Short mmCIF file of C-alpha atoms in Angstrom, two decimals:
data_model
loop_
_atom_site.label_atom_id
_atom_site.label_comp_id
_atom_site.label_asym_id
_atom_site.label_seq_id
_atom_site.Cartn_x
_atom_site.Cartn_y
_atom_site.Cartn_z
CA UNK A 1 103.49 107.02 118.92
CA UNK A 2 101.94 103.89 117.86
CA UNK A 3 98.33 102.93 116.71
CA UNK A 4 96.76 99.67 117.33
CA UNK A 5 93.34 98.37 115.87
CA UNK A 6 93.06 95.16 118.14
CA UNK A 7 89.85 92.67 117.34
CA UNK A 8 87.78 95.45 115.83
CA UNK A 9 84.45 93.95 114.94
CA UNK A 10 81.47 95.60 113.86
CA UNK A 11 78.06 94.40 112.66
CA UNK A 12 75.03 96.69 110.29
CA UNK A 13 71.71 94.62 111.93
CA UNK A 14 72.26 91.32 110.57
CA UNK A 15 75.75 91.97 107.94
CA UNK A 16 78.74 90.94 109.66
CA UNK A 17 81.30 93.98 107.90
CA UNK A 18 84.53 93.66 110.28
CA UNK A 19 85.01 90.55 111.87
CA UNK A 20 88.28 91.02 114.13
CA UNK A 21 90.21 93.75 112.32
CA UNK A 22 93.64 94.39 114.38
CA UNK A 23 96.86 96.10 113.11
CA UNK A 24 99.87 98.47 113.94
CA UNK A 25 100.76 101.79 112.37
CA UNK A 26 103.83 104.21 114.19
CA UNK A 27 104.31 107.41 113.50
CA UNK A 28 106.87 108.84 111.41
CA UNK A 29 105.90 105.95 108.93
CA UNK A 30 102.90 105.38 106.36
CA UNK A 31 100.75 102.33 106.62
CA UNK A 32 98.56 101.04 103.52
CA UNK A 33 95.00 99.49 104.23
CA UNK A 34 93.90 98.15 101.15
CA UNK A 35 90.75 95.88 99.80
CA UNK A 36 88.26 96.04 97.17
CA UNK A 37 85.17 98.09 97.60
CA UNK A 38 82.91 96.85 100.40
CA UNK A 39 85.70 95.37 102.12
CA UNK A 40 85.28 96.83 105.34
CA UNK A 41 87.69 99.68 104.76
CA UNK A 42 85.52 102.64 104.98
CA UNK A 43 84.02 100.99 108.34
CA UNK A 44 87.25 100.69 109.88
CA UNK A 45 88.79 104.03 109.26
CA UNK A 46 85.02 105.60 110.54
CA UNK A 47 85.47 103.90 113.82
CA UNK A 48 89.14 104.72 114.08
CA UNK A 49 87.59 108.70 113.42
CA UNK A 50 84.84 107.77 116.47
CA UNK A 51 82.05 108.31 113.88
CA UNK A 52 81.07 105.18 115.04
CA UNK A 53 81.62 102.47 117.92
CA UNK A 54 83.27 99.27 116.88
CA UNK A 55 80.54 96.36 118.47
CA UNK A 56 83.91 94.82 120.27
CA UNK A 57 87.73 95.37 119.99
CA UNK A 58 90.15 98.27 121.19
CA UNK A 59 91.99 101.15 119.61
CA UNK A 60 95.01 101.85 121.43
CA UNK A 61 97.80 104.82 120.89
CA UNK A 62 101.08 103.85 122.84
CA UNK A 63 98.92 100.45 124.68
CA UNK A 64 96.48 103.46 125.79
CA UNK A 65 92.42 103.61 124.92
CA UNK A 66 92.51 106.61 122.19
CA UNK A 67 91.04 109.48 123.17
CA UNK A 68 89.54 111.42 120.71
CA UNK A 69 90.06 114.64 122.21
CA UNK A 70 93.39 114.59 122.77
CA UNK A 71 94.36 113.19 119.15
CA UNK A 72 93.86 114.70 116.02
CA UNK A 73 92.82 112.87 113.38
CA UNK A 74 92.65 114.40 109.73
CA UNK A 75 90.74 112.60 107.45
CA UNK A 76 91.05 113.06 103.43
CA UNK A 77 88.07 111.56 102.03
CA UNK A 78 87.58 109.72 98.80
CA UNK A 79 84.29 111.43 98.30
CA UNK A 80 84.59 115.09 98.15
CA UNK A 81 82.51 116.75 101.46
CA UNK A 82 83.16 120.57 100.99
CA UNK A 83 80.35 123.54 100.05
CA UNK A 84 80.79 124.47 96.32
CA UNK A 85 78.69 128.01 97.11
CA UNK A 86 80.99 128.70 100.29
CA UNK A 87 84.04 130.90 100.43
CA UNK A 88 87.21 129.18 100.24
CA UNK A 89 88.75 130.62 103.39
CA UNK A 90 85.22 130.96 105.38
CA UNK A 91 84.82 127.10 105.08
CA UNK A 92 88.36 126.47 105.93
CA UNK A 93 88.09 128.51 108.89
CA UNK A 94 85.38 126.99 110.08
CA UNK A 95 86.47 123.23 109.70
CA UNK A 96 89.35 123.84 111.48
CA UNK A 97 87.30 125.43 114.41
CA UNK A 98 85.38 122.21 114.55
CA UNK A 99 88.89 120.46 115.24
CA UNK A 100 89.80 123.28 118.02
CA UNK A 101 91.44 125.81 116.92
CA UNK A 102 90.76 129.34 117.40
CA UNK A 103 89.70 131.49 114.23
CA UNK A 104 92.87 133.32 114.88
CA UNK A 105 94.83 129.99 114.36
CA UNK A 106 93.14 128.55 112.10
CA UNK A 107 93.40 131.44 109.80
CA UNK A 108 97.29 131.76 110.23
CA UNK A 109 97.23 127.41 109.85
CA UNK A 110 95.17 127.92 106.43
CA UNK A 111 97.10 130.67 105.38
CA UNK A 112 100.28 128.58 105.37
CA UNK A 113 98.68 125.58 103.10
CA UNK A 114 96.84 128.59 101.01
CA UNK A 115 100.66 129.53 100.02
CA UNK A 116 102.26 126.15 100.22
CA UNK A 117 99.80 123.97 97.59
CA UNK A 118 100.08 127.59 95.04
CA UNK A 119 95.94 128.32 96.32
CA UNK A 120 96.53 131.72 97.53
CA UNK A 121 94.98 133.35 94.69
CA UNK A 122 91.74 131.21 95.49
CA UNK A 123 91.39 132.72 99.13
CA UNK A 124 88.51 134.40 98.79
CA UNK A 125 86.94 132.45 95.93
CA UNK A 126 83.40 130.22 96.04
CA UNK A 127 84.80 126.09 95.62
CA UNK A 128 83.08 125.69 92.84
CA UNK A 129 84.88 128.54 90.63
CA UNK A 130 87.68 125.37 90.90
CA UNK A 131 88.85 122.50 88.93
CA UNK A 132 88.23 119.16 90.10
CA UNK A 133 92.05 119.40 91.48
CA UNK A 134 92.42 122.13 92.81
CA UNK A 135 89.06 121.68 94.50
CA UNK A 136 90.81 118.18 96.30
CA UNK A 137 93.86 120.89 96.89
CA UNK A 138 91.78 122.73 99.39
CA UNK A 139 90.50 119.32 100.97
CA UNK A 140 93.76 118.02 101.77
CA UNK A 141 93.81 121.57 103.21
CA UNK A 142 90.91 120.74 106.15
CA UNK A 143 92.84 117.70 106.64
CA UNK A 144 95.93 119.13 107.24
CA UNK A 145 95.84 122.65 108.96
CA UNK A 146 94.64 121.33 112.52
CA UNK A 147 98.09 119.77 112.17
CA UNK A 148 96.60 116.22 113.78
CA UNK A 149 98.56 113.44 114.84
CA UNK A 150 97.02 110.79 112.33
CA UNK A 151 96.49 111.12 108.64
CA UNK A 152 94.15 109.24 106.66
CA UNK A 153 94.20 109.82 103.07
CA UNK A 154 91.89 107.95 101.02
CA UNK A 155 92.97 108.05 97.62
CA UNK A 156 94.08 111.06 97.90
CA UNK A 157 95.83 111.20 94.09
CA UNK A 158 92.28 110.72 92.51
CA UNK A 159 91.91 113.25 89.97
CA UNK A 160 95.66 114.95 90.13
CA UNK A 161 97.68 115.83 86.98
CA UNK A 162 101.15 114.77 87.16
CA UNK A 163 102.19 118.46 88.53
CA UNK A 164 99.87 118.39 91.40
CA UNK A 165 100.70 114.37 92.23
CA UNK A 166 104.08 115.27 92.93
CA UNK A 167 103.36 118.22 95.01
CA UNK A 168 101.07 115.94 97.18
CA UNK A 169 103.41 113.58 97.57
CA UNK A 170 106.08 116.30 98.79
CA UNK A 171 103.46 117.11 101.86
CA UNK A 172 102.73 113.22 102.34
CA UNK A 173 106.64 112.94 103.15
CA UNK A 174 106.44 116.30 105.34
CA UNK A 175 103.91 114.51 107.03
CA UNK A 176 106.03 111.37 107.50
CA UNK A 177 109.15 113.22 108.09
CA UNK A 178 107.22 114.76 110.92
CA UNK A 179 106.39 111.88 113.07
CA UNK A 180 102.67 111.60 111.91
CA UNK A 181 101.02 108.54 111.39
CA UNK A 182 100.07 108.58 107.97
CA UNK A 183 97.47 105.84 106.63
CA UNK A 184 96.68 105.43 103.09
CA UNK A 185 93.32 103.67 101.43
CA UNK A 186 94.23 103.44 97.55
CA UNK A 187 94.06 101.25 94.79
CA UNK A 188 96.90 103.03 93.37
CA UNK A 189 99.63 100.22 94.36
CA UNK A 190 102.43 102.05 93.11
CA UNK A 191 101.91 104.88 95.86
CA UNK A 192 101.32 102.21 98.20
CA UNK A 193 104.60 100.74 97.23
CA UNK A 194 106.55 104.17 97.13
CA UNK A 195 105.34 105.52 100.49
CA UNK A 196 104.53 102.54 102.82
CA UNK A 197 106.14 100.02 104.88
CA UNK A 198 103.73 98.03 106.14
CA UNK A 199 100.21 96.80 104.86
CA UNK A 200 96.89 95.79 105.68
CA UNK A 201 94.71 93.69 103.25
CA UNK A 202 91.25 93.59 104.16
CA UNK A 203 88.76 91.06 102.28
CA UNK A 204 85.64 90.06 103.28
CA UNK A 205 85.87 92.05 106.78
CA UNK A 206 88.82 89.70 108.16
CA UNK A 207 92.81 90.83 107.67
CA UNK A 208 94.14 88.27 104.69
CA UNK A 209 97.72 89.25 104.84
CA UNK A 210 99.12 92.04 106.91
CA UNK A 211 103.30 93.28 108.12
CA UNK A 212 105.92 94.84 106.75
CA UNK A 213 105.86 94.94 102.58
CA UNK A 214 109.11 94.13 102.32
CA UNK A 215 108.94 90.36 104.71
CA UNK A 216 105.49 89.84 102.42
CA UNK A 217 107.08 90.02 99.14
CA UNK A 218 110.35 88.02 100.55
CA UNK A 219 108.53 85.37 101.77
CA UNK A 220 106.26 84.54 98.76
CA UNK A 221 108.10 81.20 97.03
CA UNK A 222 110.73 81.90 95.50
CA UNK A 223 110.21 79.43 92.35
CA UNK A 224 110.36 81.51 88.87
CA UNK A 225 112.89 83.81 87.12
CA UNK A 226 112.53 86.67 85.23
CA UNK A 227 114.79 86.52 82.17
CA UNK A 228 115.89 89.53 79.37
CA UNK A 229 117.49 87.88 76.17
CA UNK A 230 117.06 88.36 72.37
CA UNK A 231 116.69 84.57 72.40
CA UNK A 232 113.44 84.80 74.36
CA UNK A 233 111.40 82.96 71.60
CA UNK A 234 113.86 80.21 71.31
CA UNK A 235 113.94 80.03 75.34
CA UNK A 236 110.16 79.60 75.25
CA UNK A 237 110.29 77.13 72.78
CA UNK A 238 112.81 74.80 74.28
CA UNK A 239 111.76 74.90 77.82
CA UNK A 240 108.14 74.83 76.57
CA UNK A 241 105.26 75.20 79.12
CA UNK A 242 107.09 76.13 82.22
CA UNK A 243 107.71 80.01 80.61
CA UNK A 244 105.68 82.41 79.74
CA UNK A 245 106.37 85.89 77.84
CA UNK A 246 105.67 89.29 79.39
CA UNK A 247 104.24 92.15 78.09
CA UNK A 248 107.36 93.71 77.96
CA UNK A 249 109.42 90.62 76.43
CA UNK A 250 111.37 88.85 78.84
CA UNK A 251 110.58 85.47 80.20
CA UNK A 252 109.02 84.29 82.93
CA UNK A 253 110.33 80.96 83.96
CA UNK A 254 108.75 78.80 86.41
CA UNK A 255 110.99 76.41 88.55
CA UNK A 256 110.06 73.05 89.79
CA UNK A 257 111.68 73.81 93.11
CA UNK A 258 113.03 77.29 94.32
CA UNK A 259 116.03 74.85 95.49
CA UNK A 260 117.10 74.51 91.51
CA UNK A 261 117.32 78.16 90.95
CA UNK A 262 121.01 78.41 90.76
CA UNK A 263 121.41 74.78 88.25
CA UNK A 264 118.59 76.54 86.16
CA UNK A 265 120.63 79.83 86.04
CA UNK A 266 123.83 78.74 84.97
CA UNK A 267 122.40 76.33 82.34
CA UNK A 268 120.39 79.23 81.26
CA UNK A 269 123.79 81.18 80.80
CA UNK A 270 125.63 78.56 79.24
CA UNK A 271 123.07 77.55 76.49
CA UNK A 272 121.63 80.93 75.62
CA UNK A 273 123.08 84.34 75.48
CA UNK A 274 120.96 86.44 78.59
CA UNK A 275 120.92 90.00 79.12
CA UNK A 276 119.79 90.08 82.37
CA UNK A 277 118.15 86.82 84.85
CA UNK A 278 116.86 87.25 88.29
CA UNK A 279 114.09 85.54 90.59
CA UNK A 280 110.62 87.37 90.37
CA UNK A 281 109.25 89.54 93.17
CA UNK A 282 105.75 90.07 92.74
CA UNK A 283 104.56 93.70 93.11
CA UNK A 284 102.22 94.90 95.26
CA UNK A 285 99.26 94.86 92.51
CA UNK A 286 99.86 90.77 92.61
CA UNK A 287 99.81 90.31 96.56
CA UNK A 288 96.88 92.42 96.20
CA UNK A 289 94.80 90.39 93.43
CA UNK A 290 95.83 86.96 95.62
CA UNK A 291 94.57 88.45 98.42
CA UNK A 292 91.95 90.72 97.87
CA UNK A 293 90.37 88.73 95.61
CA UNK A 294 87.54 86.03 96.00
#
């Protein structure tokens, strides 16, 4: 199955927020939409939910118009939306009737994720009698037990200790694994690095940069070198204001062509004695700050 957001555009009376949002997302993959707050993320996965109308654009699944009734959507929201009075399993129940299924279903559905995220003994407890984790636990839980065909999670390791992150991200590859379309909102890049393969970066309500993660990192210029040697300071020194040390100690070496990379290397290697050289890829965190940024 694949999801397309084509030209989405959406105005609030007189503030332009989305102006021609369009991406693809397939199922059995994740996809990362990123941007600062205000953005235009929040507006674009509302739409995609039909909370909303876009003003103009399409949202396809397989070149089709979506229909909402047909897909499931399960939404994990960055802000918390559950009753801290309620009974655990009452307000399950009845989430998951609002997404179609019978109590019957839903009950056996909840059941499952009760046993699989370790919150069985909080069946029949009130939310609130939870920590902060285990109350985002039983979230994930309304997103999940309607067993839709997209997945938004929006930040949806917010608040997890180590234990609980890796359980999460056990369900998030289930999820993959199982032909869902999973979309992530974070600003947690190295989740968005382990889990997705292709990105969206919104700023300002317009796509900056957008594809597959691994073409957007290979096609930044490749013009510096990352260097490891116990002769870092006399590196530095030499080749004066072209490096720059790292916070963890090697070098950071900046060519005046990518096309002298391999002349720079061996004279690197022949005057100095180098642990380990190799040309910089930027993470994830500095596509985002280029991009994202203003």
């Amino acid at each position: 199955m694949q999801l397309e957001l084509n030209n989405i555009k959406k105005s609030f009376g007189e503030k332009e927020v989305l102006r021609g949002i369009s991406f693809k997302a397939e199922s059995g993959k994740a996809f990362g939409l990123l941007g600062r707050n205000g953005a235009g993320k929040t507006t674009t996965i509302r739409i995609l939910m039909n909370v909303f109308p876009a003003d103009e654009g399409k949202i396809l699944i397989d070149g089709k118009p979506i229909d909402h009734k047909s897909i499931g959507i399960g939404y994990l929201p960055e802000e918390r939306g559950l009753y801290p009075k309620k009974l655990i399993i009452d307000q399950l129940v009845y989430f998951a009737e609002l997404k179609g299924m019978s109590a019957r279903d839903a009950v056996k559905s909840i059941d499952y994720w009760l046993d699989r995220l370790g919150m069985t003994e909080y069946r029949n407890k009130r939310l609130d009698t939870l920590s902060k984790g285990n109350q985002q636990k039983i979230q994930l839980i309304t997103a999940l037990a309607h067993d839709p065909h997209i997945v938004i999670l929006d930040e949806p390791f917010s608040g997890l200790d180590p234990v609980n992150a890796m359980l999460l991200k056990d369900v998030v590859k289930e999820q993959i694994a199982g032909g869902k379309i999973v979309l992530f909102s974070s600003h947690q890049m190295n989740y968005i690095e382990e889990f997705c393969d292709s990105i969206a970066i919104i700023n300002k309500g317009e796509i900056a940069i957008g594809g597959e993660l691994y073409d957007i990192k290979r096609n930044y210029v490749r013009d510096r070198l990352v260097i490891s040697s116990t002769e870092a300071k006399r590196i530095c020194a030499e080749l004066g204001e072209s490096c720059t040390m790292t916070e963890d100690g090697s070098i950071l070496l900046r060519l005046p062509s990518p096309n002298e990379k391999g002349a720079m290397m061996r004279k690197l290697v022949e005057r100095y004695d180098i642990d380990e050289m190799k040309v910089f890829e930027p993470s994830l965190g500095d596509i985002f700050v280029e991009y994202a940024g203003n």
